[in-house]
Amino acid sequence: MVSGENMTDSISQLQRTLCRRQIDVLLVSQPENRRYLSGFTALDHSISESSGVLLIPKKGRSLLLTDFRYQLQAEEEAGGNCDILIYQRGLLPLLKTILGKMSVANLAFEADYFLHAKYLLLTKLAQSLRIQLTPLDGQIEHLRLMKSDEELALIRRSVALNETVFSRIYQTIKPGQTEIEVALALESAMRLLGAERPSFDTIVAGGPNAALPHAVPSHRPLALGEPIVIDMGLILAGYCSDMTRTIVLGTPDEHTVSLFRLVRQAQCAGLAALRPGVTGREVDAAAREVIKKAGYGACFGHSLGHGVGLAVHEAPSLSCRNRKLLRPGMVVTVEPGVYVKGWGGIRLENMAVLTEQGCEVLNRDTTFLDL
Amino acid sequence: MVSGENMTDSISQLQRTLCRRQIDVLLVSQPENRRYLSGFTALDHSISESSGVLLIPKKGRSLLLTDFRYQLQAEEEAGGNCDILIYQRGLLPLLKTILGKMSVANLAFEADYFLHAKYLLLTKLAQSLRIQLTPLDGQIEHLRLMKSDEELALIRRSVALNETVFSRIYQTIKPGQTEIEVALALESAMRLLGAERPSFDTIVAGGPNAALPHAVPSHRPLALGEPIVIDMGLILAGYCSDMTRTIVLGTPDEHTVSLFRLVRQAQCAGLAALRPGVTGREVDAAAREVIKKAGYGACFGHSLGHGVGLAVHEAPSLSCRNRKLLRPGMVVTVEPGVYVKGWGGIRLENMAVLTEQGCEVLNRDTTFLDL
């Protein structure tokens, strides 16, 4: 988590935006945004089961609204940053009382992380209090786009721990182990070494399973010579890492080596294009072009990369749909892949931070990158 | 997952509802509903990162729309039940083409699992095609409420496997082990014994941490004599289990034993009240009354239980807010708790299915229940 000072800065910036847009209070429901501005680390089991919301007034101290189950955690983690209120019968009744007391005229909410059914209920509440509702998206995500030095240091630690986990377990992988066994070994090591949790479900996919970009580890035993995609990340002090290696037990055949080199070449082309002032679309195209030219364009069906921070998938995306300019301080993945049904797949993923001139790759691990 | 026959029945029932309400197509976005009606098991990384939607027309075959990453999985799992279409540039452009071709006049969507921001985009699309949009919630959840014999058999298997995992690991727990180590041992055993995954983040909370109903396992070592809350569940063939035991290493002191007995008494009162024709509110009250009478009412701040099926938290809830009648075939948890800040907590949770006459407890494990 970022320190109190960074948090105060972010809240001040946000409050200036609220004042400018004549919004009295912003209701923050998105879990990473909530954490970013309060320090409260609870997760939502799902969007329908929120562990709380944050109210940011245009002036003054924030309020964190949560329920009994999270009371002690909220007091401990966020008590220094905001006032904590507990709702007994759901959020809306408490919200009604508070908004009434605060004499709010204009309430903004995150339409990007607010269920439409809940919006209909919120609308009724707002009408009864004569409050205007304003959808306000991307303001906090915008603050989160450019990482502070402190955040970048945390991301570096997360990346380094992820690599430590990978290299320890990599040495122990043997033919005959199942994908699930390797995935469990990785996830256990993450947590025993201090990670809060994996940043997403670890992927270990061998042979034909590696043709599924989002494969789920199975009981299939790993075999000599086949490509094995390992996509893994963890959360440390709130910040995510994300790395993919494709490994081979024993000696890869020529076909595997040639596809591996192709994907690595595409990754290098992407990293070479990654600098401030270009769009996500252009970086995606630089890497994709390499794979297309080799005749494998149809085998690379996902985008090149995504931002990483408090969330493992956040802005900016490196995809044909992102026409916005990249800026220094952004952190992204660069992860081209080639997937061939029935055979398998190769994906390589590193993280990089944009600098003033270009980018710096955050990964040190070179397993198989020199193949 | 339920078999093709049950799935066809559910779709027919749903299609009758669509016809009756003059809806041409229902857009299913909720992941468990999508799985229930298609067999497609992919998860959403978050609601903002959907792995696909299902279109149920009022007549005929369903369509599953997903992206490149899930194509092979969708074909394998759901190809027999619906047609699969892949979107290249996000869902909406493909949806527009399809809805145009199908000459849809009225499109329903799940407002309970649809982001408001996405709803605004869907509204534009609908206007351009002169389609009326109808929020339609709870129809599929309603079908999922009463478990078929086949589903119940799967739930029993899930509960049994969860207990096997618990009893194996329980025997190995020693003072000095950390909460995280025990949680990892439980989650590893789940997956090695065949579970798809834990149904929620396993809770292992000793001493003061046990006072947090939703504690996150920490590096704190477990100590002799303190209450240790273990709340665990898994997913097997799609169906969830959920069980809480509070254990003590060594000999519990009198205070612990008396609180333990109180919670067990409350649980028995809840189970005794659990039968068709009463409301969730009444069952909650029956258990809560026991704890209140003992002077611990304020220490039991969450509801008594929740439904379990494809989702670990689903309808019906056993809470003061549920005034609907319970019916045979519903499956719920009964999980009273007492939490004391600084000391710790006790929670006991079993699952039960409502029968014609009352209920049947699905758990066999009696660890510490006879304390």
PDB file of N, CA and C in Angstrom, chain B residues 47-91:
ATOM      1  N   ILE B  47     -15.876  -8.898 -12.872  1.00  0.00           N
ATOM      2  CA  ILE B  47     -17.056  -8.593 -13.692  1.00  0.00           C
ATOM      3  C   ILE B  47     -16.659  -7.746 -14.906  1.00  0.00           C
ATOM      4  N   SER B  48     -15.564  -7.001 -14.786  1.00  0.00           N
ATOM      5  CA  SER B  48     -15.103  -6.184 -15.909  1.00  0.00           C
ATOM      6  C   SER B  48     -14.374  -7.022 -16.947  1.00  0.00           C
ATOM      7  N   GLU B  49     -14.046  -8.263 -16.603  1.00  0.00           N
ATOM      8  CA  GLU B  49     -13.316  -9.122 -17.540  1.00  0.00           C
ATOM      9  C   GLU B  49     -14.077 -10.423 -17.710  1.00  0.00           C
ATOM     10  N   SER B  50     -15.175 -10.326 -18.432  1.00  0.00           N
ATOM     11  CA  SER B  50     -16.056 -11.466 -18.634  1.00  0.00           C
ATOM     12  C   SER B  50     -15.424 -12.468 -19.580  1.00  0.00           C
ATOM     13  N   SER B  51     -15.678 -13.741 -19.330  1.00  0.00           N
ATOM     14  CA  SER B  51     -15.221 -14.753 -20.285  1.00  0.00           C
ATOM     15  C   SER B  51     -16.333 -15.123 -21.260  1.00  0.00           C
ATOM     16  N   GLY B  52     -17.410 -14.369 -21.268  1.00  0.00           N
ATOM     17  CA  GLY B  52     -18.424 -14.594 -22.286  1.00  0.00           C
ATOM     18  C   GLY B  52     -19.841 -14.417 -21.781  1.00  0.00           C
ATOM     19  N   VAL B  53     -20.786 -14.381 -22.711  1.00  0.00           N
ATOM     20  CA  VAL B  53     -22.206 -14.303 -22.353  1.00  0.00           C
ATOM     21  C   VAL B  53     -22.968 -15.362 -23.145  1.00  0.00           C
ATOM     22  N   LEU B  54     -24.125 -15.686 -22.607  1.00  0.00           N
ATOM     23  CA  LEU B  54     -24.983 -16.681 -23.235  1.00  0.00           C
ATOM     24  C   LEU B  54     -26.244 -15.963 -23.706  1.00  0.00           C
ATOM     25  N   LEU B  55     -26.675 -16.262 -24.927  1.00  0.00           N
ATOM     26  CA  LEU B  55     -27.944 -15.703 -25.411  1.00  0.00           C
ATOM     27  C   LEU B  55     -28.961 -16.842 -25.449  1.00  0.00           C
ATOM     28  N   ILE B  56     -30.041 -16.691 -24.686  1.00  0.00           N
ATOM     29  CA  ILE B  56     -31.103 -17.697 -24.694  1.00  0.00           C
ATOM     30  C   ILE B  56     -32.279 -17.115 -25.470  1.00  0.00           C
ATOM     31  N   PRO B  57     -32.567 -17.660 -26.660  1.00  0.00           N
ATOM     32  CA  PRO B  57     -33.713 -17.162 -27.411  1.00  0.00           C
ATOM     33  C   PRO B  57     -35.002 -17.796 -26.865  1.00  0.00           C
ATOM     34  N   LYS B  58     -36.135 -17.196 -27.151  1.00  0.00           N
ATOM     35  CA  LYS B  58     -37.377 -17.746 -26.590  1.00  0.00           C
ATOM     36  C   LYS B  58     -37.689 -19.115 -27.201  1.00  0.00           C
ATOM     37  N   LYS B  59     -37.104 -19.377 -28.367  1.00  0.00           N
ATOM     38  CA  LYS B  59     -37.239 -20.694 -28.994  1.00  0.00           C
ATOM     39  C   LYS B  59     -35.888 -21.069 -29.589  1.00  0.00           C
ATOM     40  N   GLY B  60     -35.582 -22.352 -29.587  1.00  0.00           N
ATOM     41  CA  GLY B  60     -34.383 -22.799 -30.308  1.00  0.00           C
ATOM     42  C   GLY B  60     -33.130 -22.818 -29.459  1.00  0.00           C
ATOM     43  N   ARG B  61     -32.008 -22.942 -30.159  1.00  0.00           N
ATOM     44  CA  ARG B  61     -30.729 -23.235 -29.540  1.00  0.00           C
ATOM     45  C   ARG B  61     -30.053 -21.973 -29.004  1.00  0.00           C
ATOM     46  N   SER B  62     -29.367 -22.117 -27.890  1.00  0.00           N
ATOM     47  CA  SER B  62     -28.662 -20.975 -27.291  1.00  0.00           C
ATOM     48  C   SER B  62     -27.371 -20.682 -28.051  1.00  0.00           C
ATOM     49  N   LEU B  63     -26.864 -19.469 -27.843  1.00  0.00           N
ATOM     50  CA  LEU B  63     -25.585 -19.047 -28.418  1.00  0.00           C
ATOM     51  C   LEU B  63     -24.653 -18.656 -27.284  1.00  0.00           C
ATOM     52  N   LEU B  64     -23.417 -19.155 -27.333  1.00  0.00           N
ATOM     53  CA  LEU B  64     -22.409 -18.731 -26.363  1.00  0.00           C
ATOM     54  C   LEU B  64     -21.409 -17.836 -27.086  1.00  0.00           C
ATOM     55  N   LEU B  65     -21.287 -16.601 -26.603  1.00  0.00           N
ATOM     56  CA  LEU B  65     -20.354 -15.642 -27.211  1.00  0.00           C
ATOM     57  C   LEU B  65     -19.150 -15.502 -26.286  1.00  0.00           C
ATOM     58  N   THR B  66     -17.974 -15.787 -26.801  1.00  0.00           N
ATOM     59  CA  THR B  66     -16.774 -15.669 -25.977  1.00  0.00           C
ATOM     60  C   THR B  66     -15.626 -15.177 -26.856  1.00  0.00           C
ATOM     61  N   ASP B  67     -14.424 -15.082 -26.264  1.00  0.00           N
ATOM     62  CA  ASP B  67     -13.318 -14.578 -27.077  1.00  0.00           C
ATOM     63  C   ASP B  67     -12.267 -15.662 -27.314  1.00  0.00           C
ATOM     64  N   PHE B  68     -11.311 -15.331 -28.121  1.00  0.00           N
ATOM     65  CA  PHE B  68     -10.242 -16.228 -28.560  1.00  0.00           C
ATOM     66  C   PHE B  68      -9.651 -17.078 -27.435  1.00  0.00           C
ATOM     67  N   ARG B  69      -9.451 -16.443 -26.270  1.00  0.00           N
ATOM     68  CA  ARG B  69      -8.763 -17.130 -25.185  1.00  0.00           C
ATOM     69  C   ARG B  69      -9.524 -18.365 -24.694  1.00  0.00           C
ATOM     70  N   TYR B  70     -10.846 -18.337 -24.888  1.00  0.00           N
ATOM     71  CA  TYR B  70     -11.675 -19.405 -24.337  1.00  0.00           C
ATOM     72  C   TYR B  70     -12.291 -20.288 -25.416  1.00  0.00           C
ATOM     73  N   GLN B  71     -11.892 -20.068 -26.673  1.00  0.00           N
ATOM     74  CA  GLN B  71     -12.553 -20.756 -27.785  1.00  0.00           C
ATOM     75  C   GLN B  71     -12.529 -22.284 -27.634  1.00  0.00           C
ATOM     76  N   LEU B  72     -11.335 -22.844 -27.421  1.00  0.00           N
ATOM     77  CA  LEU B  72     -11.228 -24.309 -27.360  1.00  0.00           C
ATOM     78  C   LEU B  72     -12.021 -24.861 -26.174  1.00  0.00           C
ATOM     79  N   GLN B  73     -11.905 -24.176 -25.048  1.00  0.00           N
ATOM     80  CA  GLN B  73     -12.625 -24.623 -23.855  1.00  0.00           C
ATOM     81  C   GLN B  73     -14.139 -24.573 -24.077  1.00  0.00           C
ATOM     82  N   ALA B  74     -14.603 -23.513 -24.711  1.00  0.00           N
ATOM     83  CA  ALA B  74     -16.042 -23.366 -24.961  1.00  0.00           C
ATOM     84  C   ALA B  74     -16.538 -24.474 -25.890  1.00  0.00           C
ATOM     85  N   GLU B  75     -15.769 -24.746 -26.943  1.00  0.00           N
ATOM     86  CA  GLU B  75     -16.187 -25.783 -27.892  1.00  0.00           C
ATOM     87  C   GLU B  75     -16.279 -27.141 -27.201  1.00  0.00           C
ATOM     88  N   GLU B  76     -15.281 -27.406 -26.360  1.00  0.00           N
ATOM     89  CA  GLU B  76     -15.232 -28.697 -25.686  1.00  0.00           C
ATOM     90  C   GLU B  76     -16.368 -28.845 -24.671  1.00  0.00           C
ATOM     91  N   GLU B  77     -16.572 -27.808 -23.871  1.00  0.00           N
ATOM     92  CA  GLU B  77     -17.502 -27.941 -22.748  1.00  0.00           C
ATOM     93  C   GLU B  77     -18.948 -27.664 -23.130  1.00  0.00           C
ATOM     94  N   ALA B  78     -19.148 -26.730 -24.051  1.00  0.00           N
ATOM     95  CA  ALA B  78     -20.510 -26.266 -24.302  1.00  0.00           C
ATOM     96  C   ALA B  78     -20.958 -26.499 -25.739  1.00  0.00           C
ATOM     97  N   GLY B  79     -20.050 -27.021 -26.577  1.00  0.00           N
ATOM     98  CA  GLY B  79     -20.359 -27.180 -27.995  1.00  0.00           C
ATOM     99  C   GLY B  79     -21.583 -28.063 -28.240  1.00  0.00           C
ATOM    100  N   GLY B  80     -21.827 -29.039 -27.350  1.00  0.00           N
ATOM    101  CA  GLY B  80     -22.987 -29.910 -27.519  1.00  0.00           C
ATOM    102  C   GLY B  80     -24.290 -29.240 -27.121  1.00  0.00           C
ATOM    103  N   ASN B  81     -24.185 -28.163 -26.353  1.00  0.00           N
ATOM    104  CA  ASN B  81     -25.399 -27.533 -25.810  1.00  0.00           C
ATOM    105  C   ASN B  81     -25.787 -26.242 -26.507  1.00  0.00           C
ATOM    106  N   CYS B  82     -24.824 -25.603 -27.163  1.00  0.00           N
ATOM    107  CA  CYS B  82     -25.147 -24.333 -27.810  1.00  0.00           C
ATOM    108  C   CYS B  82     -24.156 -24.052 -28.939  1.00  0.00           C
ATOM    109  N   ASP B  83     -24.492 -23.097 -29.776  1.00  0.00           N
ATOM    110  CA  ASP B  83     -23.554 -22.670 -30.813  1.00  0.00           C
ATOM    111  C   ASP B  83     -22.557 -21.689 -30.196  1.00  0.00           C
ATOM    112  N   ILE B  84     -21.313 -21.770 -30.652  1.00  0.00           N
ATOM    113  CA  ILE B  84     -20.260 -20.927 -30.080  1.00  0.00           C
ATOM    114  C   ILE B  84     -19.871 -19.862 -31.108  1.00  0.00           C
ATOM    115  N   LEU B  85     -19.847 -18.625 -30.689  1.00  0.00           N
ATOM    116  CA  LEU B  85     -19.376 -17.552 -31.563  1.00  0.00           C
ATOM    117  C   LEU B  85     -18.261 -16.793 -30.853  1.00  0.00           C
ATOM    118  N   ILE B  86     -17.257 -16.407 -31.616  1.00  0.00           N
ATOM    119  CA  ILE B  86     -16.085 -15.743 -31.031  1.00  0.00           C
ATOM    120  C   ILE B  86     -16.088 -14.269 -31.413  1.00  0.00           C
ATOM    121  N   TYR B  87     -15.928 -13.396 -30.410  1.00  0.00           N
ATOM    122  CA  TYR B  87     -15.804 -11.977 -30.753  1.00  0.00           C
ATOM    123  C   TYR B  87     -14.338 -11.569 -30.757  1.00  0.00           C
ATOM    124  N   GLN B  88     -14.015 -10.722 -31.720  1.00  0.00           N
ATOM    125  CA  GLN B  88     -12.628 -10.278 -31.904  1.00  0.00           C
ATOM    126  C   GLN B  88     -12.397  -8.940 -31.217  1.00  0.00           C
ATOM    127  N   ARG B  89     -13.399  -8.071 -31.296  1.00  0.00           N
ATOM    128  CA  ARG B  89     -13.212  -6.709 -30.791  1.00  0.00           C
ATOM    129  C   ARG B  89     -14.234  -6.380 -29.718  1.00  0.00           C
ATOM    130  N   GLY B  90     -14.356  -7.281 -28.779  1.00  0.00           N
ATOM    131  CA  GLY B  90     -15.302  -7.036 -27.704  1.00  0.00           C
ATOM    132  C   GLY B  90     -16.677  -7.576 -28.054  1.00  0.00           C
ATOM    133  N   LEU B  91     -17.488  -7.676 -27.028  1.00  0.00           N
ATOM    134  CA  LEU B  91     -18.799  -8.300 -27.162  1.00  0.00           C
ATOM    135  C   LEU B  91     -19.780  -7.485 -27.999  1.00  0.00           C
TER     136      LEU B  91
END
